[in-house]
Coordinates of C-alpha atoms in Angstrom, one line a residue:
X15 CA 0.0 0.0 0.0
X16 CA 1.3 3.6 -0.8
X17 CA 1.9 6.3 1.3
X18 CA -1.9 8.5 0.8
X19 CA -1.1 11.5 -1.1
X20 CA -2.5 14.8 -1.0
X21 CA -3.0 15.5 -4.5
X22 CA -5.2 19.4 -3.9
X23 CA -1.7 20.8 -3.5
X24 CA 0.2 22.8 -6.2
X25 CA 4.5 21.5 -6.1
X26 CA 6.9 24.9 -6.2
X27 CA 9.9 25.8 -8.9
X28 CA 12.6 26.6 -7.4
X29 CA 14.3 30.5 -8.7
X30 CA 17.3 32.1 -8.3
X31 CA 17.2 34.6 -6.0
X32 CA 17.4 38.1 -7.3
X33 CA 20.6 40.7 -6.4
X34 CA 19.9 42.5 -2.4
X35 CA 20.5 45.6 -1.0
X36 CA 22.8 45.2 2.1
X37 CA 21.6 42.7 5.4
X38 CA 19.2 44.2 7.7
X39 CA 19.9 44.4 11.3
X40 CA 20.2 42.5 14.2
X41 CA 16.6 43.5 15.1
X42 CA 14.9 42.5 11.9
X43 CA 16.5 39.0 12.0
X44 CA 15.5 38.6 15.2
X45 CA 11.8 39.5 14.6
X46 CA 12.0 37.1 11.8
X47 CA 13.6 34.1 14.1
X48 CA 10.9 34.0 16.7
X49 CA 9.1 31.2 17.5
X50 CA 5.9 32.1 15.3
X51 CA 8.3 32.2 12.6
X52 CA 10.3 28.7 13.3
X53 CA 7.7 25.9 11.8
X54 CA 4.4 26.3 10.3
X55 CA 2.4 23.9 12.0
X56 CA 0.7 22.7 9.1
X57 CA 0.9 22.9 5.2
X58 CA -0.7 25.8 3.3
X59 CA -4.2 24.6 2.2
X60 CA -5.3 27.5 0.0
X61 CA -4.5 30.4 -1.6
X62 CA -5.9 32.8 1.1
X63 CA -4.1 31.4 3.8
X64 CA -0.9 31.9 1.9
X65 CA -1.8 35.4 1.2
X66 CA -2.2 36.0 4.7
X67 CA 1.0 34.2 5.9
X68 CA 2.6 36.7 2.8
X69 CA 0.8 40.2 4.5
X70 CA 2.3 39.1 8.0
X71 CA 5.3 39.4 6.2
X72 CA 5.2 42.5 4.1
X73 CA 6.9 44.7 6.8
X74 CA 9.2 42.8 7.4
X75 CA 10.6 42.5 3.8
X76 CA 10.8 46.3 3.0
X77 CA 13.5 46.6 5.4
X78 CA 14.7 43.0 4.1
X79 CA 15.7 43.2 0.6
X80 CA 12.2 43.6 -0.6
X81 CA 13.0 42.7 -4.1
X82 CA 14.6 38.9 -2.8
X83 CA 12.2 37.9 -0.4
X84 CA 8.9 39.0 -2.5
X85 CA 10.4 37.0 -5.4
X86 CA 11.4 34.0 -3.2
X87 CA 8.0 33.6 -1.5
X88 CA 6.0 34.7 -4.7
X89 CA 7.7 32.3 -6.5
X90 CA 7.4 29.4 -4.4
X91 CA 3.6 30.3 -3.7
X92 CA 2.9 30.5 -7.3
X93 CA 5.1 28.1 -9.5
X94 CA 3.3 24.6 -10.6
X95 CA 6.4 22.7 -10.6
X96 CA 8.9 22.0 -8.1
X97 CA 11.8 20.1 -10.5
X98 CA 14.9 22.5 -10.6
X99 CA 18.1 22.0 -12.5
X100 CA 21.3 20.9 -10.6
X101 CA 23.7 23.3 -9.4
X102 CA 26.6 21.4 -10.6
X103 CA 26.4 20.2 -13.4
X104 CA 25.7 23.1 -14.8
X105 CA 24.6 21.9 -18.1
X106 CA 23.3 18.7 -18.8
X107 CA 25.1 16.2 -21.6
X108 CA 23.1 15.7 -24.2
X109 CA 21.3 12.0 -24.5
X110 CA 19.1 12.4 -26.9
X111 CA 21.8 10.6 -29.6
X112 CA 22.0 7.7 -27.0
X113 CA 18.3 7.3 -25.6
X114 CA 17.6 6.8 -29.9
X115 CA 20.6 4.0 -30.1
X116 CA 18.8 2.5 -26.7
X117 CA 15.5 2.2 -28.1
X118 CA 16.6 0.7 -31.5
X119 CA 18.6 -2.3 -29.9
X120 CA 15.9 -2.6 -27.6
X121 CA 13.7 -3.3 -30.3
X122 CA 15.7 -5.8 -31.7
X123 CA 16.2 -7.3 -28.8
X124 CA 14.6 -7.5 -25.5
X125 CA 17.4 -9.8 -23.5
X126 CA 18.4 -8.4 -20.0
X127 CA 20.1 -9.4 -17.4
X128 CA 20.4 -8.4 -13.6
X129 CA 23.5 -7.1 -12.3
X130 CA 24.3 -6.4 -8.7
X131 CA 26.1 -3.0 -7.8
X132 CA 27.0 -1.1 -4.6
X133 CA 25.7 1.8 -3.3
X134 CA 26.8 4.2 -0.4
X135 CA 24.4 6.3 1.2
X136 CA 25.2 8.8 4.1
X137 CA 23.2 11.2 6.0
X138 CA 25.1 13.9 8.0
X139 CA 23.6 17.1 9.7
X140 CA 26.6 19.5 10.3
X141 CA 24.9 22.2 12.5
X142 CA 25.8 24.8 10.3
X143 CA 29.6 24.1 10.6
X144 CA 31.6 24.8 7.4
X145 CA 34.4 22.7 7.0
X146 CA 37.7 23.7 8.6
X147 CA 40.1 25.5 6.8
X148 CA 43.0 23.7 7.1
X149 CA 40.6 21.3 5.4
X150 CA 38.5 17.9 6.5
X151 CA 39.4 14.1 5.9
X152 CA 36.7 12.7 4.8
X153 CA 38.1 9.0 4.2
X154 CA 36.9 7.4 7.3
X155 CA 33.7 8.5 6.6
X156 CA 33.4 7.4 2.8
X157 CA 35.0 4.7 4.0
X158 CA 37.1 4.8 1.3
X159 CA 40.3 2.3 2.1
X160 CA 38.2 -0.8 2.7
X161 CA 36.0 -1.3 0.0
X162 CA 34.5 -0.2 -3.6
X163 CA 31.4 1.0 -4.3
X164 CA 29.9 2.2 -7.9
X165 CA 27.9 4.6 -6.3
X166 CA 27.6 6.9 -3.4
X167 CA 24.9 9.3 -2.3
X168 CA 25.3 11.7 0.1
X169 CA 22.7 13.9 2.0
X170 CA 23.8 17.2 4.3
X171 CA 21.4 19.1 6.7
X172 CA 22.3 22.5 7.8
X173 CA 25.5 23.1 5.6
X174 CA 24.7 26.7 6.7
X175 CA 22.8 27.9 9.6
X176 CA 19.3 28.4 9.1
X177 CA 19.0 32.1 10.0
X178 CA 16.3 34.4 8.0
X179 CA 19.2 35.9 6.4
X180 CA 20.3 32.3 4.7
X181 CA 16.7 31.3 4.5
X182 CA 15.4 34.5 2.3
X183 CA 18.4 35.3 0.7
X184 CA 20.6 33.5 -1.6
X185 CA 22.0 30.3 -1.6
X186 CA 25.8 30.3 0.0
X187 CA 27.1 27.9 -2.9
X188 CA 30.9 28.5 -1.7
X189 CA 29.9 26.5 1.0
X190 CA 28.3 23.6 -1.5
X191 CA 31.4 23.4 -3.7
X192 CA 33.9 23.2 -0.4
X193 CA 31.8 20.2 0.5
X194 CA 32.0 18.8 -3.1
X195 CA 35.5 19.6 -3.8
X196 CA 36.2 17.7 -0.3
X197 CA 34.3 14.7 -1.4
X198 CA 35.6 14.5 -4.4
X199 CA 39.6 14.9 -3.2
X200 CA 38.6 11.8 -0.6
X201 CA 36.6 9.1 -3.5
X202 CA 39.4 10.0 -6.0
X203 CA 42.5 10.0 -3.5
X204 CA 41.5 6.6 -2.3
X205 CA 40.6 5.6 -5.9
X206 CA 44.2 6.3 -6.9
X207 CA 46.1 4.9 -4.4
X208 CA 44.1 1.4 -4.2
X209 CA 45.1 1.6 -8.3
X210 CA 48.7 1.8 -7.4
X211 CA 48.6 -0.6 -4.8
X212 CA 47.2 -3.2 -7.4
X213 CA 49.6 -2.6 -10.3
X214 CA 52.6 -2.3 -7.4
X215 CA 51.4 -5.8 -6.5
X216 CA 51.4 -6.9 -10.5
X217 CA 55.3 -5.5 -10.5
X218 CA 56.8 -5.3 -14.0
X219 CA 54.0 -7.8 -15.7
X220 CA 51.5 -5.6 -14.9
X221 CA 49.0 -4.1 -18.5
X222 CA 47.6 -1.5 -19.0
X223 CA 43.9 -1.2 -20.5
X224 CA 42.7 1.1 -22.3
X225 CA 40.9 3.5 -19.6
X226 CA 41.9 1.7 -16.9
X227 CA 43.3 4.2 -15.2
X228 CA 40.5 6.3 -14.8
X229 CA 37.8 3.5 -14.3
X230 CA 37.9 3.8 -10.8
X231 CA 37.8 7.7 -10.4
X232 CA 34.5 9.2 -9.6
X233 CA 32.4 11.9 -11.5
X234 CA 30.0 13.9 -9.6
X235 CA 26.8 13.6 -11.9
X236 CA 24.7 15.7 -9.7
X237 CA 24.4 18.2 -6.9
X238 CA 21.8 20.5 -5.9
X239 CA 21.5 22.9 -2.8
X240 CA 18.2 24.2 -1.1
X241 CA 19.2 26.4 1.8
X242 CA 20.9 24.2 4.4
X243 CA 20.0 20.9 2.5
X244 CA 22.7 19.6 0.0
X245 CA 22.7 16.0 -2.1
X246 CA 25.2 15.4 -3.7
X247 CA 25.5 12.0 -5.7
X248 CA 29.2 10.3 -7.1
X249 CA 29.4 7.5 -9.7
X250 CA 32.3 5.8 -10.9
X251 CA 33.9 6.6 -14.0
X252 CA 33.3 3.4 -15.4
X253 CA 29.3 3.3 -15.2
X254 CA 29.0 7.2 -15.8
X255 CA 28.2 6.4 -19.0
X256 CA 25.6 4.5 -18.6
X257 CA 23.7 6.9 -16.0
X258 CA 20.7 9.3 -18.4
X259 CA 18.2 11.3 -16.9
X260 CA 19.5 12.7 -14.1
X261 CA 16.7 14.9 -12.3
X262 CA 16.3 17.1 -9.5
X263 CA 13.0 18.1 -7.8
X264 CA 12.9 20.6 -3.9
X265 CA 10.4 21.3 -1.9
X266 CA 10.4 23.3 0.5
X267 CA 8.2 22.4 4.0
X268 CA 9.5 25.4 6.5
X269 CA 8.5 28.9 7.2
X270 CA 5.2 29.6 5.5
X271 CA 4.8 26.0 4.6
X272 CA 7.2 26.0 1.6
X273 CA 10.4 27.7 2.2
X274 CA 13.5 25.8 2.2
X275 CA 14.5 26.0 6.0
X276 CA 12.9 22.7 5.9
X277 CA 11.9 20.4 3.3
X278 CA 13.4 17.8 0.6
X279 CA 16.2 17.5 -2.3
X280 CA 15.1 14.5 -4.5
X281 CA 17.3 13.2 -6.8
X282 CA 16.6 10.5 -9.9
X283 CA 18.7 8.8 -12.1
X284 CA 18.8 5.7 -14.7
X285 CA 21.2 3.1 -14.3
X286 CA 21.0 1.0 -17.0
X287 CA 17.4 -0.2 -17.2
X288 CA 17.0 0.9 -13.6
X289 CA 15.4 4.5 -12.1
X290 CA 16.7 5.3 -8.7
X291 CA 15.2 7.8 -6.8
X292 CA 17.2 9.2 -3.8
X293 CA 15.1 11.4 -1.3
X294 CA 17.4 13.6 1.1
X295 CA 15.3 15.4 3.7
X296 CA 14.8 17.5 7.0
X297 CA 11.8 17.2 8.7
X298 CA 10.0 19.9 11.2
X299 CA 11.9 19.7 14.7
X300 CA 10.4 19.9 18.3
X301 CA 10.3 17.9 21.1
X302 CA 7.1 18.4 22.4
X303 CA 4.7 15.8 22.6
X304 CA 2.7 16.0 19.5
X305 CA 5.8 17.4 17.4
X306 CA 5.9 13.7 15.4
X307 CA 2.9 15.0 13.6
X308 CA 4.7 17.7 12.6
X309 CA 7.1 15.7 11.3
X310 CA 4.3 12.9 9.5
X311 CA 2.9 15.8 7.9
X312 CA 6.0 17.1 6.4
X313 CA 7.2 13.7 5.0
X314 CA 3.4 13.7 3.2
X315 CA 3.9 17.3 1.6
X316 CA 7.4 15.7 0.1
X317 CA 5.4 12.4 -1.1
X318 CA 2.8 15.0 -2.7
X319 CA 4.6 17.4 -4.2
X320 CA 7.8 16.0 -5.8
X321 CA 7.4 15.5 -9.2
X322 CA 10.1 15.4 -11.5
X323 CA 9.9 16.9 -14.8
X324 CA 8.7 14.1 -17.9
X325 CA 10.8 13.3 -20.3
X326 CA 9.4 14.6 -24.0
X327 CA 9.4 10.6 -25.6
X328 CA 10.3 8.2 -23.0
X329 CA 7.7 7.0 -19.8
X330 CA 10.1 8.0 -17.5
X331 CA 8.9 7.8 -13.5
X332 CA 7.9 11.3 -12.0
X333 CA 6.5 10.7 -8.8
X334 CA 9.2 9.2 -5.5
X335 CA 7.2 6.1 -5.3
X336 CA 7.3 5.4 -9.2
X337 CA 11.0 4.3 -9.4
X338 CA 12.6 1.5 -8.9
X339 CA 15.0 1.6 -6.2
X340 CA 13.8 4.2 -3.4
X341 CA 16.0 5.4 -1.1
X342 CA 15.3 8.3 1.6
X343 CA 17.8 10.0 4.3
X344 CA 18.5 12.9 6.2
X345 CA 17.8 14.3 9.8
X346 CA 14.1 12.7 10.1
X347 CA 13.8 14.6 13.4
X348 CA 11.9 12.0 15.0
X349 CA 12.5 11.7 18.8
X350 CA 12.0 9.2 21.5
X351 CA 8.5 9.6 23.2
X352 CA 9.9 9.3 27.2
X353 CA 11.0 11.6 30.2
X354 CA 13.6 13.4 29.9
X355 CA 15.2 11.9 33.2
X356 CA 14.1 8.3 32.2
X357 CA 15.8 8.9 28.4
X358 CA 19.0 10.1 30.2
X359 CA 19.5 7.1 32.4
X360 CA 18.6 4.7 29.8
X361 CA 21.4 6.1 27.5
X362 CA 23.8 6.0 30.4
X363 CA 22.7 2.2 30.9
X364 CA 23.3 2.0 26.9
X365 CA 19.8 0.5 26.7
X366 CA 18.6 1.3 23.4
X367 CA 16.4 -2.2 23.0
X368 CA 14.0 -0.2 25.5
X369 CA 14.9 3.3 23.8
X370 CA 13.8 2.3 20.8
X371 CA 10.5 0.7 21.4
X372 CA 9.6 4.5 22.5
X373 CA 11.2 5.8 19.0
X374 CA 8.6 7.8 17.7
X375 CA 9.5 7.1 14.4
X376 CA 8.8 3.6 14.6
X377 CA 6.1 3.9 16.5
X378 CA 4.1 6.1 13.6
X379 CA 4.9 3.5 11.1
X380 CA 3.6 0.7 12.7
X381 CA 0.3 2.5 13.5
X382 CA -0.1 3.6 10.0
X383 CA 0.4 7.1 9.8
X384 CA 3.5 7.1 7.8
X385 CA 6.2 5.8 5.6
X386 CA 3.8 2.8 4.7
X387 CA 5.4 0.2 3.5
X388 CA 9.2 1.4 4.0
X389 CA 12.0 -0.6 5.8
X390 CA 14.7 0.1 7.6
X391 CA 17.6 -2.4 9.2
X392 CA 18.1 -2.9 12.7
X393 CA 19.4 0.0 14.6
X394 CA 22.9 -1.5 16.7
X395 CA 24.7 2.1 17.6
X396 CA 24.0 4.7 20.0
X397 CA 21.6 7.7 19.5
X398 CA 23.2 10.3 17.1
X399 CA 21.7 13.4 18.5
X400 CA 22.0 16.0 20.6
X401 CA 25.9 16.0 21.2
X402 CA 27.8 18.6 22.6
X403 CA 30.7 20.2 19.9
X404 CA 34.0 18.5 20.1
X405 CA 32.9 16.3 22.1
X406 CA 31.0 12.5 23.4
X407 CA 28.7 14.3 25.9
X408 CA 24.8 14.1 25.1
X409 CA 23.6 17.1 25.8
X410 CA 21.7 16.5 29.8
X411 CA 24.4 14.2 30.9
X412 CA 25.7 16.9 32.2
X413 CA 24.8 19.8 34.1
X414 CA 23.0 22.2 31.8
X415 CA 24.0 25.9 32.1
X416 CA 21.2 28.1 32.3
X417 CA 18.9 28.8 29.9
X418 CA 20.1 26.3 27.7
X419 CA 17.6 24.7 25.7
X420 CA 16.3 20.6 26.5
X421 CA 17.6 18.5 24.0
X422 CA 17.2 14.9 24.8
X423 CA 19.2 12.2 22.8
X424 CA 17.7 10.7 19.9
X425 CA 18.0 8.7 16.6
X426 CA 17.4 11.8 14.3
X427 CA 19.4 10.6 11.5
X428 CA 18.4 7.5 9.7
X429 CA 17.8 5.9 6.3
X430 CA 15.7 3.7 5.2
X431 CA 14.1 2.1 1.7
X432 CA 11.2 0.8 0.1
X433 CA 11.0 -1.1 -3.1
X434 CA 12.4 -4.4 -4.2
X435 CA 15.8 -5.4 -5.5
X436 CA 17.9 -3.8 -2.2
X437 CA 19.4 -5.5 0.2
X438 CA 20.7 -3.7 3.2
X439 CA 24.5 -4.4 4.2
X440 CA 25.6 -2.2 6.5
X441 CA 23.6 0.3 8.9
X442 CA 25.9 2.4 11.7
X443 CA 27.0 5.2 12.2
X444 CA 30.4 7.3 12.3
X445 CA 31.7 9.3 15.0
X446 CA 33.0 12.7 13.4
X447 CA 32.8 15.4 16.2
X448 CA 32.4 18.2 13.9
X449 CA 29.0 19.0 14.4
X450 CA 26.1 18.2 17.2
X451 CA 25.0 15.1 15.2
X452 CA 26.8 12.2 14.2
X453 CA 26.7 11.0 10.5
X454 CA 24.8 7.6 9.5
X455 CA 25.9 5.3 6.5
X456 CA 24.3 2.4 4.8
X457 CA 25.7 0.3 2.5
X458 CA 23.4 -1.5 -0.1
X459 CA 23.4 -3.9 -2.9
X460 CA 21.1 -3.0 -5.6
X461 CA 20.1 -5.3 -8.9
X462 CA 20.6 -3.5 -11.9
X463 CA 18.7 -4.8 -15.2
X464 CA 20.8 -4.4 -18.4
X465 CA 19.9 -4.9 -21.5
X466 CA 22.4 -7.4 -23.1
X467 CA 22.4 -6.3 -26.7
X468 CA 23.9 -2.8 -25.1
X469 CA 26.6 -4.4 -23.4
X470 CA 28.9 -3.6 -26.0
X471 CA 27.9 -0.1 -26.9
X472 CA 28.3 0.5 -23.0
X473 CA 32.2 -0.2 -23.5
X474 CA 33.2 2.1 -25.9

């Protein structure tokens, strides 16, 4: 059974923001961080209740470049679709030429078979930290030295704080390519060097094929930006060829009910024969009792309104649930529904067994109210939220200083998958201290159907 869809609401385009006159002040931001401003409870419903929302507003945004924040919210009020292109690529390589070679052999002949590939997915919500500047080793993370994988997806909350001033204004892409250029030194360092370990092994009889010493680099082939959400997605060299119709789609589930402080980066691609979609996402926060709903209802406005654009001749998936392999990630926000004091002791005992029956997360899928018929593995590590920086204290273990806000530990960060034809190898999580949350992995096998007739073609 799918998840139900709401189907009354209209999906957003994302736009480039237009130039700004100079940041407000210190007293506009902070009329535009209080706590009316943090979450919309629910999803806009109708047109007049986005009005509304727009006239609270108004004020506010002719002291805050008026021209950026009308267009932002007018924009995403108004636009029918929510695909966007990728920031990086730029431009997109023409297929055309190849989908019309594809469709001819397949014509001729309708062989497959089903090959079995590897795919990295990691979730990571950095609290806003930008990486150091004496630079970040991201090896460990990408785990990198110990094994190969064709394909690696990678999802980032918070890459930049979410202040009014990131959240109306424009995207901080500096911050986007660091990330990128990081992740790219780490795949292809590691690629390299486990090359000339091999061919050091195969000493002075060692050949070399044509392109064989760039079939293990890695090609970003996609990587999009929404505020303080980033996706970005890494193929090896040797299948990048054979990934077409790479597609983006946001939507935006924060302030108002559609900016980007909080919302979804989808991502779809073909491998082969095979559409992947890859859902990267940051669900409403809270603690309160009650907040999960927040959350359920947030996860429903993404199911609703992605839809990636249709290709012109080929029946190409456009809504999450269409593809084939479904993978979703990110800071889910779900918490665990206990006291406080209770919670505390039970992570000093390292008792997650009983933790996690009160995981609210789990606890709405198995009454219904969400993520019907998803999966995830068995959770084995240690809650991944609320740390304190630098360091292995939850936040609570210790004496709070005053004022500070409650944050009780809690498996925020997760991934899980729906679909057939993925099998679930590894599920844990890594312990980088850079930012109050600690990154999650998963490693998964997916079947891949090819069509035999193009196995040739696919080697030139």
């Amino acid at each position: 059974m799918k998840l139900p869809m709401q189907h009354h609401h209209h999906p957003v385009r994302v736009q480039s923001p237009l130039p700004y006159p100079p940041f407000p002040t210190c007293h506009t931001l902070h009329l535009f961080s209080s706590s009316r401003l943090t979450h919309a409870a629910s999803p806009l419903h109708n047109k007049e209740q986005a009005v509304s929302e727009l006239l609270f507003f108004l004020p506010f945004s002719c002291v805050m470049w008026p021209r950026l924040v009308a267009s932002k919210l007018l924009h995403r009020l108004s636009s029918s679709n929510s695909s966007a292109a990728a920031d990086f690529p730029t431009t997109t390589t023409a297929t055309s030429n190849w989908d019309e070679i594809i469709n001819l052999q397949r014509s001729c002949d309708d062989g497959k078979e089903t090959r079995n590939y590897k795919l990295f997915a990691s979730t990571w919500n950095v609290g806003g930290m930008a990486p150091p500047s004496d630079g970040l080793n991201l090896e460990d993370w990408l785990h990198t030295r110990n094994a190969s994988y064709n394909i690696y997806v990678l999802g980032f909350q918070e890459i930049v704080p979410l202040s009014a001033k990131n959240v109306f204004g424009p995207e901080k892409t500096r911050v986007a390519a660091k990330w990128n250029s990081l992740i790219g030194a780490a795949l292809n360092r590691s690629s390299s060097f486990s090359e000339g370990r091999r061919e050091a092994k195969m000493g002075e009889q060692r050949v070399h094929p044509v392109g064989e010493g760039t079939a293990r680099n890695f090609h970003c082939i996609l990587s999009k930006q929404m505020v303080g959400i980033l996706v970005s997605v890494w193929v090896r060299a040797d299948i990048s060829r054979c990934i077409r119709h790479a597609g983006v789609c946001c939507v935006g589930c924060g302030l108002m009910g559609c900016l980007g402080n909080k919302g979804s980066i989808s991502v779809r691609f073909c491998l082969h024969e095979t559409s992947f979609c890859v859902v990267c996402c940051h669900l409403a926060s809270g603690g309160k009792e009650g907040d999960e709903l927040h959350r359920n209802s947030d996860a429903m406005e993404i199911f609703s309104r992605t839809c990636f654009l249709p290709h012109p001749s080929l029946d190409l998936p456009t809504k999450i649930l269409d593809h084939d392999r479904v993978i979703l990630l990110g800071d889910l926000n779900y918490r665990v529904s206990l006291p406080e004091a209770t919670t505390l002791s039970l992570v000093e005992q390292k008792n997650w067994n009983v933790l996690l029956e009160k995981d609210q997360l789990r606890t709405e899928v198995s009454v219904g109210r969400v993520f019907d018929g998803w999966h995830e593995g068995a959770i084995t590590f240690s809650p991944t939220y609320k740390y304190y920086p630098n360091s292995d204290e939850y936040y609570g273990c210790i004496q709070r200083k005053k004022g500070e806000k409650r944050r009780v530990p809690a498996w925020c960060d997760r991934i899980i998958w729906h679909g057939n034809g993925i099998k679930q190898i590894l599920y844990e999580r890594c312990e980088s201290k850079l930012s109050d949350h600690r990154p999650v992995r998963s490693i998964f096998g997916v079947e891949v159907e090819v069509v035999t007739s193009l196995t040739s073609l696919t080697s030139f």
